[in-house]
Amino acid sequence: MLGNGKKISISLGNGIVVKMPELTIALDPKSNSECKYSFVSHAHLDHVHSPKGVSKVVASKETVSLARARGYDLSRSVEQIPGMELVDAGHILGSRGALIEDRVYYTGDVSTRDRGFLKGFRGVKCEILIMETTYGRSRYVFPDINSLAHEVNKFIAASYDRGLPVLLTGYPLGKAQIISRLFDTWEPVFLHHSVFKMNSEYRALGVDLKEFEEYSQPPDFERVMRRGPWVMIAPSFSRSSAFVGDIVKNYHASVATFTGWAVDLCRTYRSASEKQQYHDDDEEEEEGFRRGGGRKTRVEYFPLSDHCDFRELVELVKYCNPSKIYTVHGFAKDFASYLNSIGFDAEPLSIEDDQMSISMFAT
Ligand SMILES: [Zn+2]
């Protein structure tokens, strides 16, 4: 532990660089760091890199495995270094926050909510909190997980009643595994190959996920898929991928997309809890889906996230009770302003600020 009077500096550059008297570490650097240590909080691609330099990487063993599956070699990393404790961040399997010298806590991407097999982050007391604020505006409040699952089950049941399959989409690492657990009572369930790969990794790491068949397209498989409704878990649609559009066109599948940003798509979010809604042709085109065989595609968005919502971020700060807070990612400015309005000392950590000053603490 550091004694009083010792300075800490925190800056943003290649990751967040924390300099303590005894330890200098880069938190989630984008590339090789010059710091003695680098911390990789989890295996999402915006947080992981393939280290080749002198910096010693700190990461959980699950993050090392998941990163390897995605083509990143963290095999020379360690799980522990003196003066730093890794804490489960509840974001995806293996995600960790870092408590440095018992004074500075970095959340990484974080969720305080229990979801399926994942336990939410419980919080740690700290002097300085560096926190992600992806959903740092008050409008981002997510529903209870059980009521959300209930709405989704109704959505799937409605499609099955019409004899139509359902696509459940979310990012393949993290979200897709929560979806796989929450909706594993439906049959049959198929997995897009990217989801199949990540589910297999989770299972190998000890997560009890049901084994589902990988989607493929031999002729007999086609017959199976035409026999009756099914569920498929796949990556979210992006304009660069025609996969979801093709599935929708070929099988008239309904689509449920899971993202915290569903709150912004209030038209469809409301429809999830208040009424069913079918998009008109223009909207289908806008979303990248086409009309198939004279049927309309049913598309809904459900606010399931692996991040804290606004209220959870506030609760997290209150629990940690730091004397200084730095916000990063998403609505960092807005959330810092809110924290200041309720009596905390907060500011967004930004590259621009880095040019002017490095935050210094002397306690
Ligand atoms: Zn993440």
CSV table of C-alpha atoms and ligand atoms in Angstrom, one decimal:
chain,number,residue,atom,x,y,z
A,1,MET,CA,0.0,0.0,0.0
A,2,LEU,CA,1.2,3.5,-0.6
A,3,GLY,CA,1.6,5.9,2.1
A,4,ASN,CA,0.2,9.4,2.3
A,5,GLY,CA,1.8,12.1,0.2
A,6,LYS,CA,2.5,9.9,-2.7
A,7,LYS,CA,1.4,11.0,-6.1
A,8,ILE,CA,-0.7,9.2,-8.7
A,9,SER,CA,-1.0,10.3,-12.3
A,10,ILE,CA,-3.7,9.1,-14.7
A,11,SER,CA,-3.7,9.9,-18.4
A,12,LEU,CA,-5.3,8.7,-21.6
A,13,GLY,CA,-3.2,7.7,-24.6
A,14,ASN,CA,-2.4,4.2,-25.6
A,15,GLY,CA,-5.0,3.0,-23.1
A,16,ILE,CA,-5.3,4.6,-19.7
A,17,VAL,CA,-1.9,5.0,-18.1
A,18,VAL,CA,-1.8,4.9,-14.3
A,19,LYS,CA,1.5,5.9,-12.7
A,20,MET,CA,1.8,5.1,-9.0
A,21,PRO,CA,5.0,5.4,-7.0
A,22,GLU,CA,5.5,1.6,-7.1
A,23,LEU,CA,3.7,0.7,-10.3
A,24,THR,CA,3.1,2.0,-13.8
A,25,ILE,CA,0.5,0.2,-15.9
A,26,ALA,CA,-1.4,0.7,-19.1
A,27,LEU,CA,-5.0,-0.2,-18.9
A,28,ASP,CA,-6.5,-1.8,-22.0
A,29,PRO,CA,-3.9,-0.3,-24.4
A,30,LYS,CA,-4.7,-0.6,-28.1
A,31,SER,CA,-1.2,-1.7,-29.0
A,32,ASN,CA,2.2,-2.5,-27.4
A,33,SER,CA,2.7,-0.3,-24.4
A,34,GLU,CA,6.0,1.2,-23.1
A,35,CYS,CA,4.7,0.7,-19.6
A,36,LYS,CA,6.2,-2.1,-17.4
A,37,TYR,CA,2.8,-3.7,-17.2
A,38,SER,CA,-0.3,-3.8,-19.4
A,39,PHE,CA,-3.8,-4.9,-18.3
A,40,VAL,CA,-6.2,-6.5,-20.7
A,41,SER,CA,-9.6,-6.4,-19.0
A,42,HIS,CA,-11.4,-8.8,-21.4
A,43,ALA,CA,-11.4,-10.3,-24.8
A,44,HIS,CA,-13.6,-7.9,-26.8
A,45,LEU,CA,-11.7,-6.7,-29.8
A,46,ASP,CA,-11.6,-3.1,-28.7
A,47,HIS,CA,-9.8,-4.1,-25.5
A,48,VAL,CA,-7.4,-6.8,-26.7
A,49,HIS,CA,-4.1,-6.6,-28.6
A,50,SER,CA,-1.3,-9.0,-29.4
A,51,PRO,CA,1.6,-7.8,-27.2
A,52,LYS,CA,5.1,-8.0,-28.7
A,53,GLY,CA,7.0,-5.5,-26.6
A,54,VAL,CA,8.5,-5.5,-23.2
A,55,SER,CA,5.3,-4.8,-21.3
A,56,LYS,CA,4.2,-7.6,-19.1
A,57,VAL,CA,0.5,-8.4,-19.7
A,58,VAL,CA,-2.0,-9.0,-16.9
A,59,ALA,CA,-5.2,-10.8,-17.9
A,60,SER,CA,-7.5,-13.5,-16.5
A,61,LYS,CA,-6.9,-17.0,-17.9
A,62,GLU,CA,-10.4,-16.9,-19.5
A,63,THR,CA,-9.5,-13.8,-21.3
A,64,VAL,CA,-6.3,-15.5,-22.5
A,65,SER,CA,-8.3,-18.4,-23.9
A,66,LEU,CA,-11.0,-16.3,-25.5
A,67,ALA,CA,-8.4,-14.0,-27.0
A,68,ARG,CA,-6.6,-17.0,-28.5
A,69,ALA,CA,-9.8,-18.1,-30.1
A,70,ARG,CA,-10.0,-14.7,-31.7
A,71,GLY,CA,-6.5,-14.7,-33.0
A,72,TYR,CA,-4.7,-12.8,-30.2
A,73,ASP,CA,-1.8,-14.4,-28.3
A,74,LEU,CA,-1.7,-13.4,-24.6
A,75,SER,CA,-0.1,-16.7,-23.6
A,76,ARG,CA,2.8,-15.0,-21.8
A,77,SER,CA,0.5,-13.0,-19.6
A,78,VAL,CA,0.1,-13.4,-15.9
A,79,GLU,CA,-3.0,-13.2,-13.6
A,80,GLN,CA,-1.3,-11.5,-10.8
A,81,ILE,CA,1.4,-8.9,-10.1
A,82,PRO,CA,2.3,-7.3,-6.9
A,83,GLY,CA,0.1,-4.3,-6.0
A,84,MET,CA,-2.8,-5.2,-8.3
A,85,GLU,CA,-5.8,-7.3,-7.7
A,86,LEU,CA,-8.2,-8.4,-10.4
A,87,VAL,CA,-11.9,-8.3,-9.7
A,88,ASP,CA,-14.7,-10.0,-11.6
A,89,ALA,CA,-16.3,-7.2,-13.7
A,90,GLY,CA,-19.5,-9.2,-14.7
A,91,HIS,CA,-19.3,-8.0,-18.3
A,92,ILE,CA,-18.4,-11.3,-20.1
A,93,LEU,CA,-16.6,-14.5,-19.1
A,94,GLY,CA,-13.2,-13.6,-17.8
A,95,SER,CA,-13.7,-9.8,-17.7
A,96,ARG,CA,-11.9,-8.1,-14.8
A,97,GLY,CA,-11.5,-4.8,-13.3
A,98,ALA,CA,-8.2,-3.8,-11.6
A,99,LEU,CA,-7.7,-2.6,-8.1
A,100,ILE,CA,-4.3,-0.9,-8.0
A,101,GLU,CA,-2.4,-0.4,-4.8
A,102,ASP,CA,-5.8,-0.6,-3.0
A,103,ARG,CA,-6.4,3.0,-4.1
A,104,VAL,CA,-7.3,3.2,-7.8
A,105,TYR,CA,-10.0,1.0,-9.3
A,106,TYR,CA,-10.5,0.6,-13.0
A,107,THR,CA,-13.8,-1.0,-14.0
A,108,GLY,CA,-13.0,-2.0,-17.6
A,109,ASP,CA,-16.4,-2.8,-19.2
A,110,VAL,CA,-18.7,-3.6,-16.4
A,111,SER,CA,-22.1,-4.9,-15.4
A,112,THR,CA,-23.5,-5.1,-11.9
A,113,ARG,CA,-26.5,-7.2,-13.0
A,114,ASP,CA,-26.7,-11.0,-12.7
A,115,ARG,CA,-27.5,-12.4,-16.1
A,116,GLY,CA,-27.9,-16.1,-16.7
A,117,PHE,CA,-24.6,-17.8,-15.5
A,118,LEU,CA,-22.8,-14.4,-15.0
A,119,LYS,CA,-22.8,-12.7,-11.6
A,120,GLY,CA,-22.7,-8.9,-11.7
A,121,PHE,CA,-19.8,-6.9,-10.3
A,122,ARG,CA,-20.3,-6.2,-6.6
A,123,GLY,CA,-18.2,-3.0,-6.3
A,124,VAL,CA,-15.0,-2.2,-4.4
A,125,LYS,CA,-14.2,0.7,-2.1
A,126,CYS,CA,-11.5,2.9,-3.6
A,127,GLU,CA,-10.1,6.4,-3.6
A,128,ILE,CA,-10.0,7.0,-7.3
A,129,LEU,CA,-12.5,5.3,-9.7
A,130,ILE,CA,-11.9,5.1,-13.4
A,131,MET,CA,-15.1,3.9,-14.9
A,132,GLU,CA,-16.7,3.1,-18.2
A,133,THR,CA,-19.9,5.1,-18.9
A,134,THR,CA,-21.2,3.6,-22.1
A,135,TYR,CA,-24.8,4.2,-21.0
A,136,GLY,CA,-24.1,7.3,-18.9
A,137,ARG,CA,-27.3,9.2,-19.8
A,138,SER,CA,-30.4,8.9,-17.7
A,139,ARG,CA,-32.6,7.6,-20.5
A,140,TYR,CA,-30.7,4.3,-20.5
A,141,VAL,CA,-32.5,2.3,-18.0
A,142,PHE,CA,-32.9,-1.4,-18.8
A,143,PRO,CA,-35.7,-3.6,-17.7
A,144,ASP,CA,-35.4,-6.4,-15.1
A,145,ILE,CA,-33.9,-9.5,-16.8
A,146,ASN,CA,-36.8,-11.8,-15.9
A,147,SER,CA,-39.4,-9.5,-17.5
A,148,LEU,CA,-37.2,-9.0,-20.5
A,149,ALA,CA,-36.9,-12.8,-20.9
A,150,HIS,CA,-40.6,-13.1,-20.5
A,151,GLU,CA,-41.2,-10.6,-23.4
A,152,VAL,CA,-38.7,-12.4,-25.6
A,153,ASN,CA,-40.4,-15.8,-24.9
A,154,LYS,CA,-43.7,-14.3,-25.9
A,155,PHE,CA,-42.1,-13.0,-29.1
A,156,ILE,CA,-40.7,-16.5,-29.9
A,157,ALA,CA,-44.0,-18.1,-29.0
A,158,ALA,CA,-45.9,-15.8,-31.4
A,159,SER,CA,-43.5,-16.7,-34.2
A,160,TYR,CA,-43.8,-20.4,-33.5
A,161,ASP,CA,-47.6,-20.1,-33.5
A,162,ARG,CA,-47.3,-18.7,-37.0
A,163,GLY,CA,-45.0,-21.6,-37.9
A,164,LEU,CA,-42.1,-19.2,-38.4
A,165,PRO,CA,-38.5,-19.4,-37.1
A,166,VAL,CA,-36.8,-16.7,-35.0
A,167,LEU,CA,-33.4,-15.2,-35.1
A,168,LEU,CA,-31.9,-14.0,-31.9
A,169,THR,CA,-29.0,-11.6,-32.5
A,170,GLY,CA,-26.3,-10.1,-30.4
A,171,TYR,CA,-22.6,-9.9,-30.5
A,172,PRO,CA,-21.0,-13.3,-30.7
A,173,LEU,CA,-18.8,-13.1,-27.6
A,174,GLY,CA,-20.6,-12.5,-24.4
A,175,LYS,CA,-24.1,-11.5,-25.5
A,176,ALA,CA,-24.8,-14.6,-27.5
A,177,GLN,CA,-23.8,-16.9,-24.6
A,178,ILE,CA,-26.3,-15.1,-22.3
A,179,ILE,CA,-29.0,-15.5,-25.0
A,180,SER,CA,-28.0,-19.1,-25.3
A,181,ARG,CA,-28.6,-19.7,-21.6
A,182,LEU,CA,-31.8,-17.5,-21.3
A,183,PHE,CA,-33.6,-19.2,-24.1
A,184,ASP,CA,-32.3,-22.7,-24.0
A,185,THR,CA,-35.7,-24.3,-23.4
A,186,TRP,CA,-36.8,-23.7,-27.1
A,187,GLU,CA,-36.2,-26.4,-29.7
A,188,PRO,CA,-34.5,-26.8,-32.0
A,189,VAL,CA,-31.8,-24.1,-31.6
A,190,PHE,CA,-29.1,-23.6,-34.2
A,191,LEU,CA,-26.0,-21.4,-33.8
A,192,HIS,CA,-24.3,-19.3,-36.4
A,193,HIS,CA,-20.7,-20.5,-36.7
A,194,SER,CA,-19.2,-17.5,-34.9
A,195,VAL,CA,-21.6,-18.1,-31.9
A,196,PHE,CA,-20.9,-21.8,-32.0
A,197,LYS,CA,-17.2,-21.1,-31.7
A,198,MET,CA,-17.6,-18.9,-28.7
A,199,ASN,CA,-20.2,-21.1,-27.0
A,200,SER,CA,-17.6,-24.0,-27.4
A,201,GLU,CA,-15.0,-21.8,-25.7
A,202,TYR,CA,-17.3,-21.0,-22.9
A,203,ARG,CA,-18.2,-24.7,-22.4
A,204,ALA,CA,-14.5,-25.6,-22.4
A,205,LEU,CA,-13.9,-23.0,-19.7
A,206,GLY,CA,-16.6,-24.6,-17.5
A,207,VAL,CA,-19.8,-22.7,-18.4
A,208,ASP,CA,-22.7,-25.0,-18.5
A,209,LEU,CA,-24.3,-24.1,-21.8
A,210,LYS,CA,-26.5,-26.5,-23.7
A,211,GLU,CA,-24.9,-28.0,-26.8
A,212,PHE,CA,-26.7,-26.7,-29.9
A,213,GLU,CA,-26.1,-27.6,-33.5
A,214,GLU,CA,-24.0,-25.4,-35.7
A,215,TYR,CA,-25.9,-23.9,-38.7
A,216,SER,CA,-24.7,-25.3,-42.0
A,217,GLN,CA,-26.3,-25.7,-45.4
A,218,PRO,CA,-26.2,-29.2,-46.7
A,219,PRO,CA,-29.5,-30.2,-48.5
A,220,ASP,CA,-30.8,-32.4,-45.6
A,221,PHE,CA,-30.2,-29.6,-43.2
A,222,GLU,CA,-32.3,-27.4,-45.4
A,223,ARG,CA,-35.1,-29.9,-45.1
A,224,VAL,CA,-34.9,-29.8,-41.3
A,225,MET,CA,-35.1,-26.1,-41.4
A,226,ARG,CA,-38.2,-26.2,-43.6
A,227,ARG,CA,-39.9,-28.7,-41.4
A,228,GLY,CA,-41.0,-26.3,-38.7
A,229,PRO,CA,-40.1,-23.3,-36.6
A,230,TRP,CA,-36.6,-23.0,-35.0
A,231,VAL,CA,-34.5,-20.6,-33.1
A,232,MET,CA,-31.1,-19.4,-34.4
A,233,ILE,CA,-28.6,-17.4,-32.4
A,234,ALA,CA,-26.5,-15.2,-34.7
A,235,PRO,CA,-24.4,-12.0,-34.7
A,236,SER,CA,-26.2,-8.8,-34.9
A,237,PHE,CA,-27.0,-7.6,-38.4
A,238,SER,CA,-24.6,-5.3,-39.9
A,239,ARG,CA,-24.7,-3.7,-43.3
A,240,SER,CA,-21.5,-5.5,-44.2
A,241,SER,CA,-23.1,-8.9,-43.7
A,242,ALA,CA,-26.0,-10.4,-45.7
A,243,PHE,CA,-26.4,-13.3,-43.4
A,244,VAL,CA,-29.4,-12.2,-41.3
A,245,GLY,CA,-31.0,-10.7,-44.4
A,246,ASP,CA,-30.7,-14.0,-46.2
A,247,ILE,CA,-32.1,-16.0,-43.3
A,248,VAL,CA,-35.0,-13.7,-43.1
A,249,LYS,CA,-35.6,-13.9,-46.8
A,250,ASN,CA,-35.2,-17.6,-47.1
A,251,TYR,CA,-37.1,-18.7,-44.0
A,252,HIS,CA,-39.3,-15.7,-43.2
A,253,ALA,CA,-37.7,-15.5,-39.8
A,254,SER,CA,-38.7,-13.0,-37.1
A,255,VAL,CA,-35.7,-11.1,-35.6
A,256,ALA,CA,-35.1,-10.2,-32.0
A,257,THR,CA,-32.0,-8.1,-31.6
A,258,PHE,CA,-30.4,-7.6,-28.1
A,259,THR,CA,-28.6,-4.4,-27.4
A,260,GLY,CA,-28.7,-1.7,-24.7
A,261,TRP,CA,-29.2,0.8,-27.6
A,262,ALA,CA,-32.7,-0.7,-28.0
A,263,VAL,CA,-33.7,2.1,-25.6
A,264,ASP,CA,-33.1,4.6,-28.5
A,265,LEU,CA,-35.3,2.5,-30.8
A,266,CYS,CA,-38.2,3.3,-28.5
A,267,ARG,CA,-40.7,2.5,-31.3
A,268,THR,CA,-39.7,-1.1,-31.2
A,269,TYR,CA,-38.7,-1.2,-27.6
A,270,ARG,CA,-42.2,-0.1,-26.6
A,271,SER,CA,-43.6,-2.7,-28.9
A,272,ALA,CA,-41.8,-5.4,-26.9
A,273,SER,CA,-43.7,-4.6,-23.8
A,274,GLU,CA,-46.9,-2.9,-25.0
A,275,LYS,CA,-47.9,-4.2,-28.4
A,276,GLN,CA,-46.6,-6.3,-31.3
A,277,GLN,CA,-45.4,-4.3,-34.3
A,278,TYR,CA,-44.7,-5.3,-37.8
A,279,HIS,CA,-42.5,-3.0,-39.8
A,280,ASP,CA,-43.8,-1.6,-43.1
A,281,ASP,CA,-41.7,-2.2,-46.3
A,282,ASP,CA,-39.7,1.1,-46.0
A,283,GLU,CA,-38.7,0.3,-42.5
A,284,GLU,CA,-37.7,-3.2,-43.5
A,285,GLU,CA,-35.5,-1.8,-46.2
A,286,GLU,CA,-34.1,0.7,-43.8
A,287,GLU,CA,-33.1,-2.1,-41.4
A,288,GLY,CA,-31.7,-4.2,-44.1
A,289,PHE,CA,-34.5,-6.8,-44.2
A,290,ARG,CA,-36.5,-7.5,-47.2
A,291,ARG,CA,-40.0,-8.8,-47.7
A,292,GLY,CA,-40.1,-12.5,-48.5
A,293,GLY,CA,-42.9,-14.4,-50.1
A,294,GLY,CA,-45.4,-11.7,-49.4
A,295,ARG,CA,-44.9,-11.9,-45.6
A,296,LYS,CA,-43.7,-9.1,-43.5
A,297,THR,CA,-40.7,-9.5,-41.3
A,298,ARG,CA,-41.1,-8.9,-37.6
A,299,VAL,CA,-38.2,-7.1,-36.0
A,300,GLU,CA,-37.9,-6.1,-32.4
A,301,TYR,CA,-35.1,-4.8,-30.2
A,302,PHE,CA,-34.7,-5.8,-26.6
A,303,PRO,CA,-32.6,-3.9,-24.2
A,304,LEU,CA,-30.3,-6.6,-22.9
A,305,SER,CA,-26.8,-5.3,-22.3
A,306,ASP,CA,-23.5,-6.5,-20.8
A,307,HIS,CA,-22.9,-3.0,-19.5
A,308,CYS,CA,-24.4,-1.1,-16.5
A,309,ASP,CA,-27.4,1.0,-17.3
A,310,PHE,CA,-27.5,4.6,-15.9
A,311,ARG,CA,-29.0,3.7,-12.6
A,312,GLU,CA,-26.5,0.9,-12.1
A,313,LEU,CA,-23.6,3.3,-12.9
A,314,VAL,CA,-24.8,5.7,-10.2
A,315,GLU,CA,-25.2,2.9,-7.7
A,316,LEU,CA,-21.7,1.6,-8.5
A,317,VAL,CA,-20.2,5.0,-7.8
A,318,LYS,CA,-22.1,5.3,-4.5
A,319,TYR,CA,-20.9,1.9,-3.4
A,320,CYS,CA,-17.3,2.6,-4.4
A,321,ASN,CA,-17.5,6.0,-2.8
A,322,PRO,CA,-14.4,7.5,-4.4
A,323,SER,CA,-13.0,10.9,-3.8
A,324,LYS,CA,-12.3,11.3,-7.5
A,325,ILE,CA,-13.9,9.7,-10.6
A,326,TYR,CA,-12.7,9.6,-14.1
A,327,THR,CA,-15.2,8.6,-16.8
A,328,VAL,CA,-14.4,7.0,-20.1
A,329,HIS,CA,-16.3,5.7,-23.1
A,330,GLY,CA,-19.9,6.5,-24.2
A,331,PHE,CA,-21.4,9.5,-22.4
A,332,ALA,CA,-18.4,10.3,-20.3
A,333,LYS,CA,-19.0,14.0,-20.2
A,334,ASP,CA,-22.7,13.7,-19.4
A,335,PHE,CA,-22.2,11.2,-16.7
A,336,ALA,CA,-19.4,13.2,-15.1
A,337,SER,CA,-21.6,16.3,-15.0
A,338,TYR,CA,-24.4,14.3,-13.4
A,339,LEU,CA,-22.0,13.0,-10.7
A,340,ASN,CA,-20.8,16.5,-10.0
A,341,SER,CA,-24.4,17.6,-9.6
A,342,ILE,CA,-25.0,15.1,-6.9
A,343,GLY,CA,-21.8,16.0,-5.0
A,344,PHE,CA,-19.1,13.8,-6.4
A,345,ASP,CA,-15.9,15.1,-8.0
A,346,ALA,CA,-15.9,13.7,-11.5
A,347,GLU,CA,-14.4,14.5,-14.9
A,348,PRO,CA,-14.2,12.7,-18.3
A,349,LEU,CA,-10.8,11.4,-19.2
A,350,SER,CA,-10.1,12.4,-22.7
A,351,ILE,CA,-7.2,12.7,-25.1
A,352,GLU,CA,-7.6,16.5,-25.3
A,353,ASP,CA,-7.3,16.8,-21.6
A,354,ASP,CA,-4.2,14.6,-21.7
A,355,GLN,CA,-2.4,17.3,-23.8
A,356,MET,CA,-3.1,19.9,-21.1
A,357,SER,CA,-2.6,18.2,-17.9
A,358,ILE,CA,-2.1,14.9,-16.2
A,359,SER,CA,-4.3,14.5,-13.2
A,360,MET,CA,-2.1,14.5,-10.1
A,361,PHE,CA,-3.1,13.4,-6.7
A,362,ALA,CA,-1.4,13.8,-3.4
A,363,THR,CA,-3.1,12.5,-0.3
B,1,ZN,ZN,-16.6,-5.3,-23.8
